[in-house]
Amino acid sequence: TVLGAMASLAMAATSAATCTETAPCSREGYCNTGPSFCLWGLCNEDKSFNSTSCWPAEGCSNQVVEFDSSSDVIAIASYGGNPNTNPFLSIFEPNNAVIEDGKLVLSMTYNSDEDKGFGATVDAAHTIEYGRVTARIKTAAVAKGTVTAFIIRNDQIGDEIDFEWVGKEPDVVETNFFYHDILDYGNSKYFNVGADTSADYHDYTIDWSPDAIKWIVDGKTLRTVNRDDTYDSDTKEYHFPAAAGRVGFSIWDGGNSGAKGTEDWAGTPTPWTASTVYKMYVESIQIECNADTNTIDTSTGGEEVSPSSSGSEVDGEENSPSDSSTEHSTVSNTSVTLIDPGMNSSIEDGGETGSETGSEAGSETGSETGSETGGETGGETGGETGGETGGETGGEAGGEAGEEDGGATSNGSTYATYISSSADVVDPGATTTTVTDLVTSTSTSSPDNQKCHIVTIVRPIK
C-alpha cells in the first residue's frame, strides 16, 4: 500500500471522529487535506470530520497503460483527483518513480544514514474489485537483497494478492495472498519461471474472481486458489481476499532490513556503493474489470476497452482523459513531508530506510509485499513501513523493534517534525503542537507567495 508526503505517521487511532472542517481527512491519527490523507484506502472514514470527508473510491477502469506520457505517474502530493489524467501515483517522498523511454521505472538508491536502500511504491489511481490485471515487468532481481513486487491490496482491510521476486533467486517468483492481514505461511508458493526475470520482460497476470485467484506467467497458469478451499472452520469464514483495492508496484531493500527472517528470505547483505541504483521496469499494464462487481469508470474518453476472457492485449490507443471527469477539490500546495522522524534519518518512502522511526501508519500482521502502513508482527515480507517484531518478514521501512507509536522516544513521548505549506496539521492526541514559519517563497506553479512551516508534534506513548 501508502502515505507519500507524510511518510511516517505511526500514531494510535482514537475511537471517535477527531478531524476538523479545515483538516477533515484522518490518516492514522493525523488530520489534513489533500490526497495523502483523503484518497480512498488511505483515509479512515470513522476518524474523519464527517462521512463525506474521505474521497470516494474511483471505481475500476478497463484500460491499457503503456507509460508513454510523463503524466502516467505523478507524486501523490500533486494528484488532483482525476485517475484518468494520472493513472498511477508515486506514494513516497522523495519520488523514485518516473517514466523513462516508454517504461515506468521504480528505482532504489543507497541511504548512507541507514545503510540500506531507499526504494519506491506506485499505486493505481483507480480501484478494482475483482478482475484481471496483466503487467509486463522486468524485475530488479539483479543482486541479493533486492525485492520487487506486483500486488493488488486493500490497506484498510488487509486483503492482498501478489507476485514477488527476490534478488538471490532471479529465476523464481513467489505467489501469495492475504485475508485481513492474517499471516498464513501456507498461502505462499514459489515457482521457477525458467528465465532470469531481471534480464527480460515477462507478462505476469493476476486473475481474480469471486470464486478463484489465478497467477499466470507468460500465458501459463502457475497456480489456482479456489475460494471454497480457503474456508476456516474455526472462524467460519472464507479466508479469501474479497475487498476492493489498488494495483501496485514496489521495490525495496530486504537484504539490509535488519530483520533476520527478511534478510534470509531476500538474501543478505544487499550490495551497495554510493552510486548503486537498482531498478524495476514496467513496460505496460492491462486492467480488465469484473463488470458484475465493479463500478466501471467510463469517463476516460475514446472507446472503452472491453475485457477479454483470454487476457490478450487490446488493440487501439490508450484512452484519453475526459474533460467531464470529476476532480476532487483540494487545498492548493498543501502537503506534509517528514524531515526528521524522531531524530533519526529522513524517511525514505515510508520506510525502506527507517527502522527506529517506526511504522508509517499502523499495525500490520504482515503481508508478503507488506502493507505500506503497518507495524508488522511477522510473515514473509512485512509492511513497507512497519515496526516489525520478527518472522520471515521485514518491513520495507519498518521499525523492526516494533515501536507501536513510531518515532524516537524521549521522556515517555514520541515526536515527529514536518515541513508543511499548511499550518492546519491537526493531531488531537498531541500534548504539544508547534508551528513555526520557516520561509516565504514564490512557487512557479502558483505565483502567490506561500509560507512554509515547521510543524513539531509531541504525543505520549500509548
mmCIF file of C-alpha atoms in Angstrom, residues 34-406:
data_model
loop_
_atom_site.group_PDB
_atom_site.id
_atom_site.type_symbol
_atom_site.label_atom_id
_atom_site.label_comp_id
_atom_site.label_asym_id
_atom_site.label_seq_id
_atom_site.Cartn_x
_atom_site.Cartn_y
_atom_site.Cartn_z
ATOM 1 C CA GLY A 34 -5.114 16.531 0.105
ATOM 2 C CA PRO A 35 -4.635 13.111 -1.466
ATOM 3 C CA SER A 36 -2.069 11.828 1.040
ATOM 4 C CA PHE A 37 -4.830 11.984 3.650
ATOM 5 C CA CYS A 38 -8.101 11.911 1.698
ATOM 6 C CA LEU A 39 -7.506 9.281 -1.005
ATOM 7 C CA TRP A 40 -9.792 6.267 -0.694
ATOM 8 C CA GLY A 41 -7.945 3.472 1.055
ATOM 9 C CA LEU A 42 -5.658 5.873 2.895
ATOM 10 C CA CYS A 43 -8.385 7.876 4.597
ATOM 11 C CA ASN A 44 -10.034 6.478 7.735
ATOM 12 C CA GLU A 45 -13.702 7.337 7.366
ATOM 13 C CA ASP A 46 -14.517 6.635 11.019
ATOM 14 C CA LYS A 47 -11.984 9.175 12.274
ATOM 15 C CA SER A 48 -12.545 11.882 9.664
ATOM 16 C CA PHE A 49 -14.613 15.031 10.092
ATOM 17 C CA ASN A 50 -17.747 13.535 8.520
ATOM 18 C CA SER A 51 -18.894 10.731 6.247
ATOM 19 C CA THR A 52 -18.060 12.674 3.075
ATOM 20 C CA SER A 53 -14.587 13.869 4.062
ATOM 21 C CA CYS A 54 -12.728 10.937 2.502
ATOM 22 C CA TRP A 55 -12.684 10.821 -1.257
ATOM 23 C CA PRO A 56 -14.899 8.083 -2.703
ATOM 24 C CA ALA A 57 -13.419 5.040 -4.414
ATOM 25 C CA GLU A 58 -12.608 5.904 -8.007
ATOM 26 C CA GLY A 59 -14.016 2.690 -9.433
ATOM 27 C CA CYS A 60 -12.388 0.401 -11.969
ATOM 28 C CA SER A 61 -11.351 1.359 -15.497
ATOM 29 C CA ASN A 62 -10.826 -1.106 -18.328
ATOM 30 C CA GLN A 63 -7.600 0.284 -19.705
ATOM 31 C CA VAL A 64 -4.169 -0.309 -21.145
ATOM 32 C CA VAL A 65 -1.421 1.993 -19.859
ATOM 33 C CA GLU A 66 1.776 1.925 -21.906
ATOM 34 C CA PHE A 67 3.672 4.531 -19.853
ATOM 35 C CA ASP A 68 4.429 6.788 -22.804
ATOM 36 C CA SER A 69 3.487 10.020 -21.021
ATOM 37 C CA SER A 70 5.122 11.658 -18.007
ATOM 38 C CA SER A 71 1.628 12.197 -16.570
ATOM 39 C CA ASP A 72 1.097 8.431 -16.299
ATOM 40 C CA VAL A 73 2.721 8.576 -12.855
ATOM 41 C CA ILE A 74 2.981 11.580 -10.526
ATOM 42 C CA ALA A 75 3.819 12.168 -6.884
ATOM 43 C CA ILE A 76 0.709 11.705 -4.766
ATOM 44 C CA ALA A 77 1.042 15.182 -3.232
ATOM 45 C CA SER A 78 0.481 16.646 -6.726
ATOM 46 C CA TYR A 79 -2.550 14.492 -7.534
ATOM 47 C CA GLY A 80 -5.705 16.473 -8.326
ATOM 48 C CA GLY A 81 -8.105 13.558 -8.057
ATOM 49 C CA ASN A 82 -8.596 12.601 -11.709
ATOM 50 C CA PRO A 83 -7.405 8.997 -12.213
ATOM 51 C CA ASN A 84 -7.807 9.290 -15.969
ATOM 52 C CA THR A 85 -5.265 12.097 -16.137
ATOM 53 C CA ASN A 86 -2.818 10.388 -13.790
ATOM 54 C CA PRO A 87 -3.419 6.617 -13.756
ATOM 55 C CA PHE A 88 -0.616 5.885 -11.255
ATOM 56 C CA LEU A 89 0.583 7.638 -8.108
ATOM 57 C CA SER A 90 4.052 7.537 -6.540
ATOM 58 C CA ILE A 91 3.336 7.141 -2.854
ATOM 59 C CA PHE A 92 6.523 8.237 -1.111
ATOM 60 C CA GLU A 93 8.820 11.243 -0.937
ATOM 61 C CA PRO A 94 11.342 11.676 -2.343
ATOM 62 C CA ASN A 95 9.788 10.325 -5.506
ATOM 63 C CA ASN A 96 11.808 7.498 -7.081
ATOM 64 C CA ALA A 97 9.297 6.643 -9.823
ATOM 65 C CA VAL A 98 9.483 8.143 -13.320
ATOM 66 C CA ILE A 99 8.510 7.483 -16.922
ATOM 67 C CA GLU A 100 11.694 6.755 -18.864
ATOM 68 C CA ASP A 101 11.945 5.601 -22.504
ATOM 69 C CA GLY A 102 8.336 4.428 -22.521
ATOM 70 C CA LYS A 103 8.645 2.472 -19.263
ATOM 71 C CA LEU A 104 7.540 3.015 -15.686
ATOM 72 C CA VAL A 105 10.812 2.874 -13.725
ATOM 73 C CA LEU A 106 10.964 2.397 -9.953
ATOM 74 C CA SER A 107 14.445 2.994 -8.522
ATOM 75 C CA MET A 108 16.161 2.169 -5.254
ATOM 76 C CA THR A 109 19.179 4.201 -4.169
ATOM 77 C CA TYR A 110 21.534 3.998 -1.211
ATOM 78 C CA ASN A 111 20.706 5.777 2.035
ATOM 79 C CA SER A 112 24.038 6.073 3.829
ATOM 80 C CA ASP A 113 22.437 7.194 7.097
ATOM 81 C CA GLU A 114 20.566 3.895 7.396
ATOM 82 C CA ASP A 115 22.984 1.728 5.377
ATOM 83 C CA LYS A 116 20.138 0.392 3.302
ATOM 84 C CA GLY A 117 18.206 1.106 0.140
ATOM 85 C CA PHE A 118 15.521 3.738 -0.368
ATOM 86 C CA GLY A 119 13.002 2.489 -2.888
ATOM 87 C CA ALA A 120 9.635 3.344 -4.372
ATOM 88 C CA THR A 121 5.977 2.330 -4.367
ATOM 89 C CA VAL A 122 3.454 3.161 -7.080
ATOM 90 C CA ASP A 123 -0.298 2.568 -6.744
ATOM 91 C CA ALA A 124 -3.050 2.746 -9.341
ATOM 92 C CA ALA A 125 -5.326 5.767 -9.071
ATOM 93 C CA HIS A 126 -8.325 3.589 -9.965
ATOM 94 C CA THR A 127 -9.583 0.859 -7.642
ATOM 95 C CA ILE A 128 -10.538 -2.700 -8.520
ATOM 96 C CA GLU A 129 -12.881 -5.293 -7.028
ATOM 97 C CA TYR A 130 -12.212 -8.489 -8.970
ATOM 98 C CA GLY A 131 -10.799 -8.513 -12.458
ATOM 99 C CA ARG A 132 -7.765 -9.490 -14.482
ATOM 100 C CA VAL A 133 -4.550 -7.480 -14.380
ATOM 101 C CA THR A 134 -1.542 -8.176 -16.615
ATOM 102 C CA ALA A 135 1.713 -6.265 -16.166
ATOM 103 C CA ARG A 136 4.781 -6.641 -18.373
ATOM 104 C CA ILE A 137 7.680 -6.420 -15.909
ATOM 105 C CA LYS A 138 11.453 -6.660 -15.781
ATOM 106 C CA THR A 139 12.383 -7.166 -12.133
ATOM 107 C CA ALA A 140 15.184 -5.680 -10.055
ATOM 108 C CA ALA A 141 16.424 -9.133 -9.022
ATOM 109 C CA VAL A 142 19.977 -8.372 -10.166
ATOM 110 C CA ALA A 143 21.529 -8.705 -6.714
ATOM 111 C CA LYS A 144 20.717 -10.445 -3.470
ATOM 112 C CA GLY A 145 18.578 -8.422 -1.098
ATOM 113 C CA THR A 146 16.516 -6.580 -3.681
ATOM 114 C CA VAL A 147 12.746 -7.170 -3.555
ATOM 115 C CA THR A 148 10.374 -6.431 -6.431
ATOM 116 C CA ALA A 149 6.589 -6.662 -6.034
ATOM 117 C CA PHE A 150 3.378 -6.535 -8.116
ATOM 118 C CA ILE A 151 0.245 -6.549 -5.944
ATOM 119 C CA ILE A 152 -3.441 -5.842 -5.509
ATOM 120 C CA ARG A 153 -4.033 -4.649 -1.951
ATOM 121 C CA ASN A 154 -6.571 -3.021 0.358
ATOM 122 C CA ASP A 155 -4.629 -1.316 3.142
ATOM 123 C CA GLN A 156 -7.622 -0.694 5.391
ATOM 124 C CA ILE A 157 -8.927 -4.289 5.327
ATOM 125 C CA GLY A 158 -5.644 -6.119 4.774
ATOM 126 C CA ASP A 159 -6.656 -8.206 1.751
ATOM 127 C CA GLU A 160 -3.848 -8.761 -0.764
ATOM 128 C CA ILE A 161 -2.800 -10.802 -3.803
ATOM 129 C CA ASP A 162 0.773 -10.573 -5.063
ATOM 130 C CA PHE A 163 3.782 -11.628 -7.071
ATOM 131 C CA GLU A 164 7.224 -11.054 -5.509
ATOM 132 C CA TRP A 165 10.800 -11.590 -6.630
ATOM 133 C CA VAL A 166 13.960 -11.596 -4.501
ATOM 134 C CA GLY A 167 17.444 -10.935 -5.803
ATOM 135 C CA LYS A 168 19.052 -14.144 -4.582
ATOM 136 C CA GLU A 169 16.773 -16.215 -6.883
ATOM 137 C CA PRO A 170 16.140 -14.169 -10.051
ATOM 138 C CA ASP A 171 14.500 -17.078 -11.875
ATOM 139 C CA VAL A 172 11.910 -17.710 -9.124
ATOM 140 C CA VAL A 173 8.624 -15.916 -8.489
ATOM 141 C CA GLU A 174 6.679 -16.080 -5.244
ATOM 142 C CA THR A 175 2.866 -16.050 -5.263
ATOM 143 C CA ASN A 176 0.902 -15.190 -2.144
ATOM 144 C CA PHE A 177 -2.403 -13.913 -0.798
ATOM 145 C CA PHE A 178 -3.680 -12.480 2.485
ATOM 146 C CA TYR A 179 -7.093 -12.185 4.080
ATOM 147 C CA HIS A 180 -7.462 -9.386 6.642
ATOM 148 C CA ASP A 181 -3.678 -9.389 7.159
ATOM 149 C CA ILE A 182 -3.849 -12.841 8.756
ATOM 150 C CA LEU A 183 -0.450 -14.479 8.427
ATOM 151 C CA ASP A 184 -0.629 -17.973 6.934
ATOM 152 C CA TYR A 185 2.653 -19.376 5.651
ATOM 153 C CA GLY A 186 0.713 -21.935 3.641
ATOM 154 C CA ASN A 187 -0.585 -19.197 1.366
ATOM 155 C CA SER A 188 2.856 -18.656 -0.190
ATOM 156 C CA LYS A 189 4.038 -20.778 -3.122
ATOM 157 C CA TYR A 190 7.210 -20.499 -5.256
ATOM 158 C CA PHE A 191 7.692 -21.243 -8.951
ATOM 159 C CA ASN A 192 10.696 -21.338 -11.274
ATOM 160 C CA VAL A 193 9.815 -19.392 -14.413
ATOM 161 C CA GLY A 194 12.746 -20.813 -16.390
ATOM 162 C CA ALA A 195 14.434 -17.459 -17.010
ATOM 163 C CA ASP A 196 16.219 -14.608 -15.276
ATOM 164 C CA THR A 197 13.354 -12.241 -14.501
ATOM 165 C CA SER A 198 15.757 -9.278 -14.317
ATOM 166 C CA ALA A 199 17.171 -9.886 -17.805
ATOM 167 C CA ASP A 200 13.996 -9.513 -19.853
ATOM 168 C CA TYR A 201 10.304 -8.676 -19.685
ATOM 169 C CA HIS A 202 7.628 -11.226 -18.845
ATOM 170 C CA ASP A 203 3.847 -10.980 -18.622
ATOM 171 C CA TYR A 204 2.527 -11.508 -15.084
ATOM 172 C CA THR A 205 -1.224 -11.848 -14.613
ATOM 173 C CA ILE A 206 -3.398 -11.854 -11.510
ATOM 174 C CA ASP A 207 -6.822 -13.203 -12.482
ATOM 175 C CA TRP A 208 -9.088 -12.522 -9.502
ATOM 176 C CA SER A 209 -12.729 -13.577 -9.460
ATOM 177 C CA PRO A 210 -15.227 -14.076 -6.612
ATOM 178 C CA ASP A 211 -14.569 -17.825 -6.870
ATOM 179 C CA ALA A 212 -10.822 -18.154 -7.502
ATOM 180 C CA ILE A 213 -7.416 -16.499 -7.928
ATOM 181 C CA LYS A 214 -5.026 -17.477 -10.720
ATOM 182 C CA TRP A 215 -1.368 -16.484 -11.011
ATOM 183 C CA ILE A 216 -0.256 -16.600 -14.654
ATOM 184 C CA VAL A 217 3.186 -16.032 -16.225
ATOM 185 C CA ASP A 218 3.562 -15.597 -19.980
ATOM 186 C CA GLY A 219 0.137 -17.128 -20.512
ATOM 187 C CA LYS A 220 0.823 -20.215 -18.388
ATOM 188 C CA THR A 221 -1.210 -20.675 -15.206
ATOM 189 C CA LEU A 222 1.178 -21.434 -12.367
ATOM 190 C CA ARG A 223 -1.322 -21.624 -9.551
ATOM 191 C CA THR A 224 -5.049 -21.523 -8.789
ATOM 192 C CA VAL A 225 -6.625 -20.973 -5.363
ATOM 193 C CA ASN A 226 -10.357 -21.619 -5.096
ATOM 194 C CA ARG A 227 -12.397 -19.658 -2.585
ATOM 195 C CA ASP A 228 -14.069 -22.839 -1.358
ATOM 196 C CA ASP A 229 -10.674 -24.200 -0.326
ATOM 197 C CA THR A 230 -9.986 -21.232 1.997
ATOM 198 C CA TYR A 231 -12.818 -21.942 4.456
ATOM 199 C CA ASP A 232 -11.745 -21.768 8.090
ATOM 200 C CA SER A 233 -13.932 -23.959 10.283
ATOM 201 C CA ASP A 234 -12.825 -22.178 13.461
ATOM 202 C CA THR A 235 -13.833 -18.683 12.343
ATOM 203 C CA LYS A 236 -16.491 -19.932 9.906
ATOM 204 C CA GLU A 237 -15.100 -17.569 7.296
ATOM 205 C CA TYR A 238 -13.573 -17.920 3.864
ATOM 206 C CA HIS A 239 -10.039 -16.546 4.179
ATOM 207 C CA PHE A 240 -10.168 -15.316 0.613
ATOM 208 C CA PRO A 241 -9.296 -11.726 -0.401
ATOM 209 C CA ALA A 242 -12.559 -10.057 -1.381
ATOM 210 C CA ALA A 243 -12.154 -6.338 -0.599
ATOM 211 C CA ALA A 244 -11.659 -3.774 -3.353
ATOM 212 C CA GLY A 245 -8.096 -2.500 -3.535
ATOM 213 C CA ARG A 246 -5.464 -0.899 -5.730
ATOM 214 C CA VAL A 247 -2.939 -2.375 -8.128
ATOM 215 C CA GLY A 248 0.613 -1.511 -7.104
ATOM 216 C CA PHE A 249 4.326 -1.969 -7.770
ATOM 217 C CA SER A 250 7.246 -1.592 -5.373
ATOM 218 C CA ILE A 251 10.984 -2.050 -4.955
ATOM 219 C CA TRP A 252 12.649 -2.255 -1.535
ATOM 220 C CA ASP A 253 15.718 -3.467 0.317
ATOM 221 C CA GLY A 254 15.088 -6.746 2.117
ATOM 222 C CA GLY A 255 18.753 -7.692 2.443
ATOM 223 C CA ASN A 256 19.668 -4.815 4.741
ATOM 224 C CA SER A 257 16.366 -4.650 6.609
ATOM 225 C CA GLY A 258 17.873 -5.619 9.957
ATOM 226 C CA ALA A 259 15.327 -8.427 10.378
ATOM 227 C CA LYS A 260 16.929 -11.856 10.106
ATOM 228 C CA GLY A 261 13.898 -13.568 8.618
ATOM 229 C CA THR A 262 13.575 -10.978 5.875
ATOM 230 C CA GLU A 263 17.301 -10.988 5.161
ATOM 231 C CA ASP A 264 17.389 -14.792 4.902
ATOM 232 C CA TRP A 265 14.421 -14.684 2.535
ATOM 233 C CA ALA A 266 15.751 -11.921 0.261
ATOM 234 C CA GLY A 267 19.479 -12.651 0.541
ATOM 235 C CA THR A 268 21.925 -10.543 2.522
ATOM 236 C CA PRO A 269 23.655 -8.184 2.534
ATOM 237 C CA THR A 270 22.378 -6.106 -0.373
ATOM 238 C CA PRO A 271 25.477 -4.842 -2.239
ATOM 239 C CA TRP A 272 25.729 -1.042 -2.108
ATOM 240 C CA THR A 273 28.085 1.701 -3.167
ATOM 241 C CA ALA A 274 27.315 5.416 -3.161
ATOM 242 C CA SER A 275 26.459 5.253 -6.876
ATOM 243 C CA THR A 276 24.486 1.979 -6.913
ATOM 244 C CA VAL A 277 20.947 2.170 -8.300
ATOM 245 C CA TYR A 278 18.603 -0.807 -8.613
ATOM 246 C CA LYS A 279 15.610 -0.521 -10.956
ATOM 247 C CA MET A 280 12.452 -2.401 -11.821
ATOM 248 C CA TYR A 281 10.687 -1.682 -15.107
ATOM 249 C CA VAL A 282 7.032 -1.914 -16.121
ATOM 250 C CA GLU A 283 6.510 -1.743 -19.870
ATOM 251 C CA SER A 284 2.717 -1.828 -19.819
ATOM 252 C CA ILE A 285 -0.291 -2.857 -17.791
ATOM 253 C CA GLN A 286 -3.739 -4.027 -18.857
ATOM 254 C CA ILE A 287 -6.597 -3.851 -16.373
ATOM 255 C CA GLU A 288 -9.836 -5.698 -17.100
ATOM 256 C CA CYS A 289 -12.624 -5.073 -14.600
ATOM 257 C CA ASN A 290 -15.202 -7.600 -13.499
ATOM 258 C CA ALA A 291 -18.381 -5.880 -14.720
ATOM 259 C CA ASP A 292 -20.549 -7.620 -12.120
ATOM 260 C CA THR A 293 -18.655 -6.351 -9.086
ATOM 261 C CA ASN A 294 -17.018 -3.058 -10.091
ATOM 262 C CA THR A 295 -18.336 0.424 -10.636
ATOM 263 C CA ILE A 296 -16.868 0.976 -14.091
ATOM 264 C CA ASP A 297 -15.319 4.368 -14.800
ATOM 265 C CA THR A 298 -16.103 5.071 -18.467
ATOM 266 C CA SER A 299 -15.120 8.733 -18.393
ATOM 267 C CA THR A 300 -11.705 8.176 -19.959
ATOM 268 C CA GLY A 301 -12.725 9.407 -23.394
ATOM 269 C CA GLY A 302 -12.423 7.433 -26.606
ATOM 270 C CA GLU A 303 -13.729 3.883 -26.687
ATOM 271 C CA GLU A 304 -13.892 1.807 -23.566
ATOM 272 C CA VAL A 305 -11.584 -1.181 -23.549
ATOM 273 C CA SER A 306 -13.643 -4.356 -23.432
ATOM 274 C CA PRO A 307 -12.494 -7.069 -21.050
ATOM 275 C CA SER A 308 -11.294 -10.214 -22.788
ATOM 276 C CA SER A 309 -11.513 -13.711 -21.426
ATOM 277 C CA SER A 310 -8.018 -14.553 -22.607
ATOM 278 C CA GLY A 311 -6.227 -11.559 -21.183
ATOM 279 C CA SER A 312 -4.713 -10.804 -24.598
ATOM 280 C CA GLU A 313 -3.562 -7.294 -25.407
ATOM 281 C CA VAL A 314 -6.275 -4.913 -26.512
ATOM 282 C CA ASP A 315 -5.700 -3.107 -29.801
ATOM 283 C CA GLY A 316 -6.010 0.632 -30.116
ATOM 284 C CA GLU A 317 -4.660 3.713 -28.437
ATOM 285 C CA GLU A 318 -4.783 4.331 -24.732
ATOM 286 C CA ASN A 319 -7.894 6.238 -23.744
ATOM 287 C CA SER A 320 -7.597 9.986 -23.373
ATOM 288 C CA PRO A 321 -8.678 11.835 -20.258
ATOM 289 C CA SER A 322 -12.160 13.274 -20.415
ATOM 290 C CA ASP A 323 -12.943 16.856 -19.525
ATOM 291 C CA SER A 324 -16.062 15.614 -17.760
ATOM 292 C CA SER A 325 -14.086 13.611 -15.212
ATOM 293 C CA THR A 326 -14.709 14.732 -11.659
ATOM 294 C CA GLU A 327 -11.683 16.056 -9.816
ATOM 295 C CA HIS A 328 -11.575 16.385 -6.059
ATOM 296 C CA SER A 329 -11.290 19.824 -4.596
ATOM 297 C CA THR A 330 -8.083 20.210 -2.629
ATOM 298 C CA VAL A 331 -6.215 22.995 -0.921
ATOM 299 C CA SER A 332 -3.521 24.116 -3.361
ATOM 300 C CA ASN A 333 0.027 23.148 -2.438
ATOM 301 C CA THR A 334 -0.927 21.670 0.920
ATOM 302 C CA SER A 335 1.424 18.840 1.777
ATOM 303 C CA VAL A 336 3.295 17.426 4.709
ATOM 304 C CA THR A 337 6.788 15.993 4.388
ATOM 305 C CA LEU A 338 8.507 14.266 7.270
ATOM 306 C CA ILE A 339 12.059 15.550 7.559
ATOM 307 C CA ASP A 340 13.099 14.265 10.976
ATOM 308 C CA PRO A 341 11.211 11.256 12.353
ATOM 309 C CA GLY A 342 12.305 11.356 15.944
ATOM 310 C CA MET A 343 15.894 12.457 15.255
ATOM 311 C CA ASN A 344 16.656 9.514 13.038
ATOM 312 C CA SER A 345 17.305 9.926 9.333
ATOM 313 C CA SER A 346 14.954 11.405 6.776
ATOM 314 C CA ILE A 347 12.273 8.898 5.929
ATOM 315 C CA GLU A 348 12.831 7.084 2.733
ATOM 316 C CA ASP A 349 9.487 6.115 1.449
ATOM 317 C CA GLY A 350 7.509 5.257 4.364
ATOM 318 C CA GLY A 351 10.185 3.262 5.418
ATOM 319 C CA GLU A 352 12.717 1.370 3.439
ATOM 320 C CA THR A 353 15.160 3.477 5.348
ATOM 321 C CA GLY A 354 13.523 3.531 8.659
ATOM 322 C CA SER A 355 13.748 1.076 11.420
ATOM 323 C CA GLU A 356 13.764 3.126 14.555
ATOM 324 C CA THR A 357 11.421 5.673 13.030
ATOM 325 C CA GLY A 358 8.594 3.259 13.413
ATOM 326 C CA SER A 359 5.767 2.405 11.108
ATOM 327 C CA GLU A 360 4.252 4.705 8.581
ATOM 328 C CA ALA A 361 0.834 4.348 9.884
ATOM 329 C CA GLY A 362 -0.376 1.302 11.529
ATOM 330 C CA SER A 363 -0.125 -2.111 12.812
ATOM 331 C CA GLU A 364 0.098 -4.830 10.254
ATOM 332 C CA THR A 365 0.017 -8.544 10.758
ATOM 333 C CA GLY A 366 2.256 -9.000 7.838
ATOM 334 C CA SER A 367 1.656 -9.245 4.161
ATOM 335 C CA GLU A 368 4.202 -10.625 1.882
ATOM 336 C CA THR A 369 4.823 -7.470 -0.029
ATOM 337 C CA GLY A 370 3.922 -5.638 3.043
ATOM 338 C CA SER A 371 1.401 -3.074 3.839
ATOM 339 C CA GLU A 372 2.665 0.389 3.235
ATOM 340 C CA THR A 373 1.371 1.324 6.599
ATOM 341 C CA GLY A 374 1.882 -1.445 9.048
ATOM 342 C CA GLY A 375 3.928 -2.267 12.049
ATOM 343 C CA GLU A 376 4.200 -5.917 11.303
ATOM 344 C CA THR A 377 4.169 -8.913 13.580
ATOM 345 C CA GLY A 378 5.770 -11.289 11.133
ATOM 346 C CA GLY A 379 5.455 -13.000 7.839
ATOM 347 C CA GLU A 380 7.449 -13.442 4.772
ATOM 348 C CA THR A 381 7.610 -9.834 3.994
ATOM 349 C CA GLY A 382 6.477 -7.072 6.080
ATOM 350 C CA GLY A 383 4.956 -3.728 5.978
ATOM 351 C CA GLU A 384 6.773 -1.294 3.825
ATOM 352 C CA THR A 385 6.952 0.845 6.885
ATOM 353 C CA GLY A 386 6.004 -1.314 9.735
ATOM 354 C CA GLY A 387 7.528 -1.688 13.115
ATOM 355 C CA GLU A 388 8.226 -5.376 12.893
ATOM 356 C CA THR A 389 8.590 -7.920 15.636
ATOM 357 C CA GLY A 390 10.099 -10.684 13.563
ATOM 358 C CA GLY A 391 9.348 -13.659 11.427
ATOM 359 C CA GLU A 392 10.314 -14.210 7.863
ATOM 360 C CA THR A 393 9.480 -10.692 7.003
ATOM 361 C CA GLY A 394 10.718 -7.256 7.251
ATOM 362 C CA GLY A 395 9.042 -4.038 6.510
ATOM 363 C CA GLU A 396 10.316 -2.085 3.586
ATOM 364 C CA ALA A 397 10.841 0.527 6.085
ATOM 365 C CA GLY A 398 9.711 -0.683 9.343
ATOM 366 C CA GLY A 399 10.813 -0.066 12.819
ATOM 367 C CA GLU A 400 11.977 -3.607 13.299
ATOM 368 C CA ALA A 401 11.954 -3.147 17.015
ATOM 369 C CA GLY A 402 8.221 -2.728 16.756
ATOM 370 C CA GLU A 403 7.729 0.632 18.407
ATOM 371 C CA GLU A 404 3.968 0.776 18.222
ATOM 372 C CA ASP A 405 3.696 4.524 18.027
ATOM 373 C CA GLY A 406 6.808 5.004 15.890
#
